[in-house]
mmCIF file of C-alpha atoms in Angstrom:
data_model
loop_
_atom_site.group_PDB
_atom_site.id
_atom_site.type_symbol
_atom_site.label_atom_id
_atom_site.label_comp_id
_atom_site.label_asym_id
_atom_site.label_seq_id
_atom_site.Cartn_x
_atom_site.Cartn_y
_atom_site.Cartn_z
ATOM 1 C CA MET K 1 84.277 190.048 6.964
ATOM 2 C CA THR K 2 83.242 193.034 9.074
ATOM 3 C CA ARG K 3 85.275 194.458 11.906
ATOM 4 C CA SER K 4 82.608 193.464 14.477
ATOM 5 C CA LYS K 5 82.721 189.813 13.382
ATOM 6 C CA LEU K 6 86.495 189.793 13.718
ATOM 7 C CA ALA K 7 86.151 191.129 17.246
ATOM 8 C CA ILE K 8 83.681 188.373 18.159
ATOM 9 C CA ILE K 9 85.980 185.646 16.761
ATOM 10 C CA ALA K 10 88.939 187.087 18.663
ATOM 11 C CA ALA K 11 86.935 187.069 21.904
ATOM 12 C CA ILE K 12 85.942 183.428 21.404
ATOM 13 C CA VAL K 13 89.569 182.408 20.750
ATOM 14 C CA PHE K 14 90.699 184.288 23.881
ATOM 15 C CA ALA K 15 88.013 182.611 26.012
ATOM 16 C CA ILE K 16 88.997 179.136 24.778
ATOM 17 C CA GLY K 17 92.625 179.860 25.598
ATOM 18 C CA ALA K 18 91.729 181.062 29.072
ATOM 19 C CA LEU K 19 89.652 177.960 29.817
ATOM 20 C CA THR K 20 92.523 175.767 28.629
ATOM 21 C CA LEU K 21 94.845 177.439 31.123
ATOM 22 C CA ILE K 22 92.369 177.119 33.972
ATOM 23 C CA PHE K 23 91.601 173.441 33.529
ATOM 24 C CA ARG K 24 95.083 172.266 32.550
ATOM 25 C CA PRO K 25 96.369 169.779 35.225
ATOM 26 C CA HIS K 26 98.644 171.705 37.591
ATOM 27 C CA ALA K 27 100.976 168.769 38.221
ATOM 28 C CA GLU K 28 101.812 168.119 34.584
ATOM 29 C CA PRO K 29 105.457 168.642 33.577
ATOM 30 C CA ASP K 30 104.175 171.024 30.845
ATOM 31 C CA ASP K 31 103.361 173.553 33.538
ATOM 32 C CA HIS K 32 107.097 174.154 33.930
ATOM 33 C CA ALA K 33 107.931 174.499 30.254
ATOM 34 C CA HIS K 34 108.088 178.288 30.353
ATOM 35 C CA GLY K 35 110.717 178.587 33.034
ATOM 36 C CA HIS K 36 111.019 178.489 36.791
ATOM 37 C CA GLU K 37 109.406 181.811 37.547
ATOM 38 C CA GLU K 38 106.256 181.071 35.541
ATOM 39 C CA ALA K 39 105.980 177.583 37.052
ATOM 40 C CA GLU K 40 106.108 179.042 40.527
ATOM 41 C CA GLY K 41 103.209 181.266 39.746
ATOM 42 C CA GLU K 42 101.037 178.559 38.208
ATOM 43 C CA ALA K 43 101.668 175.477 40.400
ATOM 44 C CA PRO K 44 99.478 175.379 43.509
ATOM 45 C CA GLU K 45 101.115 175.337 46.908
ATOM 46 C CA GLY K 46 102.123 171.853 48.021
ATOM 47 C CA THR K 47 102.956 170.509 44.564
ATOM 48 C CA LEU K 48 105.868 168.096 44.230
ATOM 49 C CA ILE K 49 107.187 166.951 40.842
ATOM 50 C CA LEU K 50 108.591 163.420 41.078
ATOM 51 C CA SER K 51 109.116 160.739 38.475
ATOM 52 C CA ASP K 52 108.033 157.127 38.947
ATOM 53 C CA GLU K 53 111.684 156.174 39.336
ATOM 54 C CA GLN K 54 112.241 158.748 42.064
ATOM 55 C CA ILE K 55 109.153 157.516 43.909
ATOM 56 C CA ARG K 56 110.334 153.903 43.764
ATOM 57 C CA HIS K 57 113.854 154.847 44.816
ATOM 58 C CA ALA K 58 112.522 156.741 47.865
ATOM 59 C CA GLY K 59 110.407 153.741 48.889
ATOM 60 C CA ILE K 60 107.181 155.750 48.947
ATOM 61 C CA GLU K 61 104.227 153.383 49.122
ATOM 62 C CA ILE K 62 101.127 154.221 47.102
ATOM 63 C CA ALA K 63 97.644 153.085 48.166
ATOM 64 C CA ALA K 64 94.170 153.705 46.821
ATOM 65 C CA VAL K 65 91.631 155.403 49.050
ATOM 66 C CA ARG K 66 88.824 153.010 49.968
ATOM 67 C CA SER K 67 85.631 153.517 51.923
ATOM 68 C CA GLY K 68 85.178 151.695 55.202
ATOM 69 C CA ALA K 69 86.085 152.956 58.678
ATOM 70 C CA ALA K 70 85.635 151.481 62.131
ATOM 71 C CA VAL K 71 82.303 152.302 63.758
ATOM 72 C CA GLU K 72 82.673 154.468 66.839
ATOM 73 C CA LEU K 73 80.200 154.605 69.740
ATOM 74 C CA VAL K 74 80.464 157.619 72.049
ATOM 75 C CA PHE K 75 79.482 157.450 75.737
ATOM 76 C CA PRO K 76 80.154 159.423 78.933
ATOM 77 C CA ALA K 77 82.628 157.734 81.247
ATOM 78 C CA THR K 78 83.914 158.054 84.799
ATOM 79 C CA VAL K 79 87.364 157.425 86.267
ATOM 80 C CA ALA K 80 87.300 154.975 89.180
ATOM 81 C CA ALA K 81 89.803 153.095 91.282
ATOM 82 C CA SER K 82 89.983 149.396 90.534
ATOM 83 C CA PRO K 83 88.810 147.108 93.370
ATOM 84 C CA ALA K 84 92.390 146.030 94.118
ATOM 85 C CA ALA K 85 93.610 149.643 94.188
ATOM 86 C CA SER K 86 91.298 151.136 96.810
ATOM 87 C CA ALA K 87 90.856 150.395 100.483
ATOM 88 C CA ARG K 88 88.796 151.556 103.412
ATOM 89 C CA ILE K 89 90.720 151.661 106.685
ATOM 90 C CA ASP K 90 88.472 151.041 109.693
ATOM 91 C CA ALA K 91 89.042 151.096 113.423
ATOM 92 C CA ARG K 92 89.929 147.590 114.593
ATOM 93 C CA ALA K 93 88.444 148.135 118.019
ATOM 94 C CA SER K 94 86.495 150.701 119.982
ATOM 95 C CA GLY K 95 88.575 153.346 121.698
ATOM 96 C CA VAL K 96 90.002 156.855 121.617
ATOM 97 C CA VAL K 97 92.152 158.136 118.759
ATOM 98 C CA ARG K 98 95.511 158.977 120.331
ATOM 99 C CA SER K 99 97.570 159.760 117.218
ATOM 100 C CA VAL K 100 96.892 160.731 113.609
ATOM 101 C CA GLY K 101 99.749 160.074 111.205
ATOM 102 C CA LYS K 102 98.368 161.079 107.799
ATOM 103 C CA THR K 103 96.253 163.794 106.211
ATOM 104 C CA LEU K 104 94.404 164.128 102.909
ATOM 105 C CA GLY K 105 96.518 163.658 99.799
ATOM 106 C CA GLU K 106 99.585 162.283 101.572
ATOM 107 C CA TYR K 107 101.319 159.158 100.306
ATOM 108 C CA VAL K 108 101.194 156.036 102.457
ATOM 109 C CA SER K 109 103.080 152.751 102.112
ATOM 110 C CA ARG K 110 101.595 149.314 102.534
ATOM 111 C CA GLY K 111 101.695 148.277 106.207
ATOM 112 C CA GLU K 112 102.500 151.808 107.389
ATOM 113 C CA THR K 113 100.874 152.935 110.660
ATOM 114 C CA VAL K 114 98.498 155.844 109.986
ATOM 115 C CA ALA K 115 96.925 156.181 113.458
ATOM 116 C CA ARG K 116 96.801 154.661 116.949
ATOM 117 C CA ILE K 117 93.725 153.907 119.054
ATOM 118 C CA GLU K 118 93.833 153.544 122.832
ATOM 119 C CA SER K 119 91.572 150.605 123.554
ATOM 120 C CA ALA K 120 90.697 148.027 126.202
ATOM 121 C CA ASP K 121 91.183 145.429 123.480
ATOM 122 C CA ALA K 122 94.862 146.328 123.387
ATOM 123 C CA SER K 123 95.152 145.704 127.124
ATOM 124 C CA ALA K 124 93.301 142.399 126.758
ATOM 125 C CA LEU K 125 95.620 141.201 124.003
ATOM 126 C CA ALA K 126 98.670 142.259 125.970
ATOM 127 C CA SER K 127 97.333 140.480 129.056
ATOM 128 C CA GLN K 128 96.683 137.278 127.105
ATOM 129 C CA ALA K 129 100.180 137.327 125.690
ATOM 130 C CA SER K 130 101.648 137.935 129.129
ATOM 131 C CA ALA K 131 99.657 135.029 130.649
ATOM 132 C CA ALA K 132 100.690 132.724 127.793
ATOM 133 C CA ARG K 133 104.309 133.694 128.275
ATOM 134 C CA ALA K 134 104.106 132.980 132.024
ATOM 135 C CA ARG K 135 102.430 129.635 131.409
ATOM 136 C CA MET K 136 105.137 128.768 128.893
ATOM 137 C CA THR K 137 107.862 129.602 131.412
ATOM 138 C CA GLU K 138 106.195 127.498 134.101
ATOM 139 C CA LEU K 139 105.710 124.424 131.917
ATOM 140 C CA SER K 140 109.206 124.739 130.505
ATOM 141 C CA ALA K 141 110.611 124.501 134.021
ATOM 142 C CA ILE K 142 108.413 121.473 134.783
ATOM 143 C CA TYR K 143 109.616 119.741 131.639
ATOM 144 C CA ASP K 144 113.253 120.400 132.459
ATOM 145 C CA ARG K 145 112.732 118.912 135.953
ATOM 146 C CA GLU K 146 110.934 115.832 134.603
ATOM 147 C CA ARG K 147 113.677 115.290 132.041
ATOM 148 C CA ARG K 148 116.404 115.315 134.760
ATOM 149 C CA LEU K 149 114.419 112.950 136.954
ATOM 150 C CA PHE K 150 113.830 110.599 134.012
ATOM 151 C CA GLU K 151 117.524 110.582 133.197
ATOM 152 C CA GLU K 152 118.217 109.673 136.827
ATOM 153 C CA ASN K 153 115.618 106.887 136.604
ATOM 154 C CA VAL K 154 113.490 108.567 139.277
ATOM 155 C CA THR K 155 110.296 109.160 137.217
ATOM 156 C CA ALA K 156 108.533 107.132 134.536
ATOM 157 C CA ARG K 157 108.637 107.947 130.827
ATOM 158 C CA GLN K 158 104.928 108.807 130.775
ATOM 159 C CA ASP K 159 105.535 111.653 133.235
ATOM 160 C CA LEU K 160 108.201 113.094 130.924
ATOM 161 C CA GLU K 161 105.950 112.736 127.876
ATOM 162 C CA ALA K 162 103.045 114.423 129.684
ATOM 163 C CA ALA K 163 105.279 117.361 130.638
ATOM 164 C CA GLN K 164 106.495 117.608 127.041
ATOM 165 C CA ALA K 165 102.904 117.621 125.689
ATOM 166 C CA ASN K 166 101.851 120.348 128.115
ATOM 167 C CA LEU K 167 104.868 122.426 127.088
ATOM 168 C CA SER K 168 103.952 122.062 123.399
ATOM 169 C CA VAL K 169 100.411 123.284 124.074
ATOM 170 C CA ALA K 170 101.731 126.248 126.033
ATOM 171 C CA ARG K 171 104.160 127.110 123.228
ATOM 172 C CA SER K 172 101.302 127.116 120.684
ATOM 173 C CA ASP K 173 99.171 129.318 122.925
ATOM 174 C CA LEU K 174 102.032 131.793 123.269
ATOM 175 C CA ASN K 175 102.618 131.866 119.504
ATOM 176 C CA ARG K 176 98.929 132.635 118.890
ATOM 177 C CA ALA K 177 98.906 135.361 121.509
ATOM 178 C CA GLN K 178 102.037 136.968 120.103
ATOM 179 C CA ALA K 179 100.659 136.776 116.552
ATOM 180 C CA ALA K 180 97.457 138.494 117.657
ATOM 181 C CA LEU K 181 99.518 141.123 119.467
ATOM 182 C CA ALA K 182 101.614 141.809 116.362
ATOM 183 C CA ALA K 183 98.630 141.828 113.998
ATOM 184 C CA ALA K 184 96.851 144.392 116.129
ATOM 185 C CA GLY K 185 99.994 146.495 116.444
ATOM 186 C CA VAL K 186 99.699 146.719 120.198
ATOM 187 C CA SER K 187 102.105 149.255 121.654
ATOM 188 C CA GLY K 188 104.877 148.304 124.051
ATOM 189 C CA ASP K 189 102.916 149.547 127.040
ATOM 190 C CA GLY K 190 99.909 147.477 125.957
ATOM 191 C CA ARG K 191 97.532 150.450 125.767
ATOM 192 C CA SER K 192 96.987 151.221 122.076
ATOM 193 C CA LEU K 193 96.378 149.490 118.726
ATOM 194 C CA ALA K 194 97.963 150.471 115.406
ATOM 195 C CA VAL K 195 95.870 151.363 112.368
ATOM 196 C CA THR K 196 97.778 150.370 109.207
ATOM 197 C CA SER K 197 97.224 150.742 105.468
ATOM 198 C CA PRO K 198 96.665 147.521 103.462
ATOM 199 C CA LEU K 199 98.074 149.076 100.273
ATOM 200 C CA SER K 200 100.318 151.828 98.968
ATOM 201 C CA GLY K 201 98.632 154.933 97.639
ATOM 202 C CA ARG K 202 97.318 158.321 98.628
ATOM 203 C CA ILE K 203 94.858 159.293 101.322
ATOM 204 C CA ALA K 204 91.551 160.061 99.567
ATOM 205 C CA ALA K 205 89.411 160.597 102.687
ATOM 206 C CA ALA K 206 90.263 161.120 106.349
ATOM 207 C CA PRO K 207 87.212 161.478 108.633
ATOM 208 C CA ILE K 208 89.440 160.590 111.612
ATOM 209 C CA MET K 209 89.778 163.165 114.410
ATOM 210 C CA LEU K 210 92.355 163.243 117.198
ATOM 211 C CA GLY K 211 90.842 162.522 120.634
ATOM 212 C CA ALA K 212 87.540 161.261 119.223
ATOM 213 C CA PHE K 213 85.968 158.017 120.419
ATOM 214 C CA VAL K 214 85.495 155.554 117.559
ATOM 215 C CA ALA K 215 83.578 152.292 117.405
ATOM 216 C CA ALA K 216 84.982 149.104 115.938
ATOM 217 C CA GLY K 217 84.488 149.135 112.180
ATOM 218 C CA GLU K 218 84.185 152.906 111.908
ATOM 219 C CA GLU K 219 85.927 154.394 108.847
ATOM 220 C CA LEU K 220 89.089 156.346 109.609
ATOM 221 C CA TYR K 221 90.697 156.678 106.160
ATOM 222 C CA SER K 222 90.306 155.636 102.551
ATOM 223 C CA VAL K 223 93.328 155.017 100.342
ATOM 224 C CA ILE K 224 93.545 154.909 96.548
ATOM 225 C CA ASP K 225 96.461 153.853 94.384
ATOM 226 C CA PRO K 226 96.361 156.369 91.476
ATOM 227 C CA ARG K 227 98.500 154.068 89.329
ATOM 228 C CA ALA K 228 95.759 151.439 89.123
ATOM 229 C CA LEU K 229 92.652 153.141 87.753
ATOM 230 C CA GLN K 230 89.844 151.886 85.553
ATOM 231 C CA ILE K 231 87.202 153.586 83.446
ATOM 232 C CA GLU K 232 83.508 152.850 83.932
ATOM 233 C CA VAL K 233 81.165 153.485 80.995
ATOM 234 C CA ALA K 234 77.359 153.423 81.174
ATOM 235 C CA LEU K 235 76.031 151.595 78.087
ATOM 236 C CA PRO K 236 72.390 152.183 77.074
ATOM 237 C CA SER K 237 70.411 148.967 76.698
ATOM 238 C CA ALA K 238 70.255 149.400 72.902
ATOM 239 C CA GLU K 239 74.047 149.526 72.599
ATOM 240 C CA ALA K 240 75.127 147.175 75.387
ATOM 241 C CA SER K 241 75.147 144.035 73.228
ATOM 242 C CA ARG K 242 77.418 145.706 70.643
ATOM 243 C CA VAL K 243 80.287 146.199 73.095
ATOM 244 C CA GLN K 244 82.412 143.176 73.944
ATOM 245 C CA PRO K 245 85.590 142.556 75.975
ATOM 246 C CA GLY K 246 88.648 143.292 73.868
ATOM 247 C CA ASP K 247 87.103 146.157 71.895
ATOM 248 C CA GLU K 248 89.417 149.133 71.447
ATOM 249 C CA ALA K 249 88.513 152.556 72.800
ATOM 250 C CA THR K 250 89.784 156.103 72.999
ATOM 251 C CA LEU K 251 89.258 158.340 76.015
ATOM 252 C CA ILE K 252 88.985 162.115 75.621
ATOM 253 C CA THR K 253 89.923 164.147 78.702
ATOM 254 C CA GLY K 254 88.742 167.610 79.630
ATOM 255 C CA ASP K 255 91.896 169.119 78.136
ATOM 256 C CA ASP K 256 91.340 167.208 74.849
ATOM 257 C CA ARG K 257 94.023 164.588 75.473
ATOM 258 C CA GLU K 258 93.436 161.215 73.818
ATOM 259 C CA ILE K 259 94.202 158.070 75.816
ATOM 260 C CA GLY K 260 94.091 154.565 74.382
ATOM 261 C CA ALA K 261 92.091 151.974 76.339
ATOM 262 C CA ARG K 262 90.474 148.570 75.915
ATOM 263 C CA VAL K 263 87.197 147.062 77.116
ATOM 264 C CA LYS K 264 88.006 144.687 79.966
ATOM 265 C CA SER K 265 84.515 143.500 80.887
ATOM 266 C CA VAL K 266 80.811 144.243 80.441
ATOM 267 C CA THR K 267 78.149 143.517 83.037
ATOM 268 C CA PRO K 268 75.806 140.715 81.891
ATOM 269 C CA SER K 269 72.654 142.486 83.108
ATOM 270 C CA LEU K 270 71.196 145.987 83.156
ATOM 271 C CA ASP K 271 70.998 148.175 86.219
ATOM 272 C CA PRO K 272 67.323 148.136 87.320
ATOM 273 C CA GLU K 273 67.268 151.898 87.886
ATOM 274 C CA SER K 274 69.348 153.321 85.034
ATOM 275 C CA ARG K 275 68.487 150.527 82.569
ATOM 276 C CA SER K 276 72.084 150.471 81.413
ATOM 277 C CA ALA K 277 75.004 148.053 81.500
ATOM 278 C CA THR K 278 78.479 148.989 82.672
ATOM 279 C CA ALA K 279 81.606 148.475 80.613
ATOM 280 C CA VAL K 280 84.926 148.535 82.451
ATOM 281 C CA LEU K 281 87.851 149.853 80.418
ATOM 282 C CA SER K 282 91.434 149.103 81.379
ATOM 283 C CA LEU K 283 94.301 151.526 80.847
ATOM 284 C CA PRO K 284 97.631 150.278 79.509
ATOM 285 C CA ARG K 285 99.610 152.216 82.106
ATOM 286 C CA GLY K 286 99.316 154.899 84.745
ATOM 287 C CA VAL K 287 98.058 158.127 83.181
ATOM 288 C CA PRO K 288 99.189 161.373 84.853
ATOM 289 C CA GLY K 289 96.388 163.759 85.718
ATOM 290 C CA LEU K 290 93.569 161.210 85.953
ATOM 291 C CA GLN K 291 91.733 161.208 89.251
ATOM 292 C CA PRO K 292 88.888 159.020 90.520
ATOM 293 C CA GLY K 293 85.552 160.725 89.963
ATOM 294 C CA ALA K 294 86.653 162.660 86.872
ATOM 295 C CA PHE K 295 84.387 162.604 83.816
ATOM 296 C CA LEU K 296 85.634 161.619 80.365
ATOM 297 C CA GLN K 297 84.282 160.837 76.928
ATOM 298 C CA ALA K 298 84.726 157.236 75.788
ATOM 299 C CA ARG K 299 84.770 156.346 72.094
ATOM 300 C CA ILE K 300 84.419 152.579 71.761
ATOM 301 C CA ARG K 301 84.968 150.769 68.461
ATOM 302 C CA PRO K 302 82.983 147.486 68.354
ATOM 303 C CA SER K 303 85.049 144.773 66.697
ATOM 304 C CA GLY K 304 83.886 143.818 63.211
ATOM 305 C CA GLU K 305 81.593 146.811 62.661
ATOM 306 C CA VAL K 306 82.498 148.990 59.653
ATOM 307 C CA ASP K 307 81.029 152.307 58.493
ATOM 308 C CA ARG K 308 81.011 152.247 54.676
ATOM 309 C CA THR K 309 80.154 155.942 54.474
ATOM 310 C CA ARG K 310 83.550 156.988 55.841
ATOM 311 C CA ILE K 311 87.147 156.713 54.690
ATOM 312 C CA ALA K 312 90.050 155.362 56.737
ATOM 313 C CA ILE K 313 93.702 155.531 55.678
ATOM 314 C CA PRO K 314 97.000 154.512 57.312
ATOM 315 C CA GLU K 315 97.943 156.879 60.090
ATOM 316 C CA ASP K 316 101.422 157.333 58.582
ATOM 317 C CA ALA K 317 99.838 158.883 55.486
ATOM 318 C CA VAL K 318 98.771 161.949 57.464
ATOM 319 C CA GLN K 319 101.486 164.561 57.925
ATOM 320 C CA VAL K 320 101.324 167.819 59.862
ATOM 321 C CA ILE K 321 102.564 170.866 57.953
ATOM 322 C CA GLU K 322 102.382 174.267 59.646
ATOM 323 C CA GLY K 323 99.719 172.975 62.012
ATOM 324 C CA ARG K 324 97.571 171.506 59.218
ATOM 325 C CA ASP K 325 96.838 167.799 58.637
ATOM 326 C CA VAL K 326 97.689 166.963 55.031
ATOM 327 C CA VAL K 327 97.778 163.900 52.786
ATOM 328 C CA PHE K 328 99.908 163.654 49.647
ATOM 329 C CA VAL K 329 97.674 162.734 46.699
ATOM 330 C CA ARG K 330 99.279 161.127 43.645
ATOM 331 C CA THR K 331 99.133 163.165 40.442
ATOM 332 C CA LYS K 332 100.370 162.460 36.924
ATOM 333 C CA SER K 333 103.731 164.037 37.642
ATOM 334 C CA GLY K 334 104.161 163.697 41.393
ATOM 335 C CA PHE K 335 102.119 164.554 44.476
ATOM 336 C CA GLN K 336 99.834 167.301 45.708
ATOM 337 C CA ALA K 337 99.527 168.010 49.453
ATOM 338 C CA ARG K 338 95.842 168.269 50.359
ATOM 339 C CA ASP K 339 94.395 169.456 53.642
ATOM 340 C CA VAL K 340 92.212 166.878 55.416
ATOM 341 C CA ALA K 341 90.022 166.796 58.505
ATOM 342 C CA ILE K 342 90.761 163.732 60.628
ATOM 343 C CA GLY K 343 88.569 161.843 63.048
ATOM 344 C CA SER K 344 89.270 158.872 65.276
ATOM 345 C CA ARG K 345 92.407 156.737 65.254
ATOM 346 C CA SER K 346 92.415 152.980 65.692
ATOM 347 C CA ALA K 347 94.932 150.179 65.073
ATOM 348 C CA GLY K 348 97.189 152.347 62.926
ATOM 349 C CA MET K 349 94.324 153.783 60.859
ATOM 350 C CA VAL K 350 92.784 157.255 60.957
ATOM 351 C CA THR K 351 89.306 158.260 59.816
ATOM 352 C CA ILE K 352 89.155 161.072 57.243
ATOM 353 C CA LEU K 353 86.139 163.344 57.657
ATOM 354 C CA SER K 354 86.821 165.503 54.591
ATOM 355 C CA GLY K 355 89.505 166.238 52.004
ATOM 356 C CA LEU K 356 89.781 162.879 50.205
ATOM 357 C CA LYS K 357 87.648 160.908 47.777
ATOM 358 C CA GLU K 358 87.372 157.201 47.211
ATOM 359 C CA GLY K 359 89.560 156.017 44.356
ATOM 360 C CA TRP K 360 92.278 158.645 44.792
ATOM 361 C CA ARG K 361 95.790 157.306 45.240
ATOM 362 C CA ILE K 362 97.865 158.616 48.135
ATOM 363 C CA ALA K 363 101.314 158.254 49.665
ATOM 364 C CA ALA K 364 100.543 155.725 52.395
ATOM 365 C CA GLY K 365 104.077 154.826 53.480
ATOM 366 C CA ASN K 366 107.161 157.019 53.979
ATOM 367 C CA ALA K 367 105.010 160.097 53.394
ATOM 368 C CA PHE K 368 107.279 161.953 55.789
ATOM 369 C CA LEU K 369 109.885 162.035 53.000
ATOM 370 C CA LEU K 370 107.480 164.101 50.894
ATOM 371 C CA LYS K 371 106.935 166.422 53.818
ATOM 372 C CA ALA K 372 110.699 166.885 54.147
ATOM 373 C CA GLU K 373 111.033 167.507 50.397
ATOM 374 C CA LEU K 374 108.231 170.049 50.491
ATOM 375 C CA GLY K 375 109.978 171.779 53.364
ATOM 376 C CA LYS K 376 113.210 172.000 51.377
ATOM 377 C CA GLU K 377 111.388 173.466 48.399
ATOM 378 C CA GLY K 378 109.684 176.007 50.633
ATOM 379 C CA ALA K 379 113.037 177.011 52.106
ATOM 380 C CA THR K 380 114.533 177.353 48.600
ATOM 381 C CA HIS K 381 111.655 179.528 47.400
ATOM 382 C CA GLY K 382 111.936 181.618 50.528
ATOM 383 C CA HIS K 383 115.422 182.640 49.445
#
């Protein structure tokens, strides 16, 4: 055999050996047969060697990756105050604004006086109450006199009963006059009416001006309770029938915060101008930073619709390591941490955009234990 043929054979043998090393499974126990230092150099980052017994003892749950993720519809949305959480405060009567108690952004309590209006209506109410009080005093005296005369057998019973009936009518008139006086918040001098807030919240608008003449029904303030907001979503006609009350949704704010929400109602007809329906989304609690009029992105997941082209896995399977989202994929000898790109989250599941394939087995439960173990190994290697 010539020297050149020997060289060719040697090259072929070397190439086969190199390919064997490249395609040998990294997670096999054989990778560590040549000592710790060599294993460190060959095993990819994120490899964990665990036996089946160790996995069972740790309670790590294994699940197969399956296709099928919740369909997500994306729409623009607007923050709005719910009907029971907003109020317009109007002037109760025509008159001149004599005091202004609140300005924009200030907090106001329910029933709190926010302004006073000097009005002839206040004088009229005070006058009616005064007349009713005088009439009550007069008829009370007449009744007392008739009662004494009846007890002395001077007058007939019908005279006493007539006086008692007149006194009852006068008492009712006085009660009505006093109730009207209190409801209008008439001042002690009978010159001004109180303007009060029907709910607790913050002043959102204040067109009121001190000394200005206002007509009855003119807007003085508007109040919004920021703890009771709702989200309004415009649904195109083609998508409106797919969204139903009870559907889950996620709201994306301008600073990329995600807020869970749920469809509360959907209008049964389309707006004649925009040709769209409106879905109202309820929030589970008050969300700091949300203000009426702000724009959001709403991602609504219609119940029962599934996208078979995407993968969804339990949310607990995704762990964050050094700012990266990873999933621990089962190998022959343990697990391999793989970077993934995640999408929407819903009902404890998260959509995987890339990084996993259908049929792979992953750590679906107690994956945080693998993250902790990987952290310990990293710390050990660091030393």
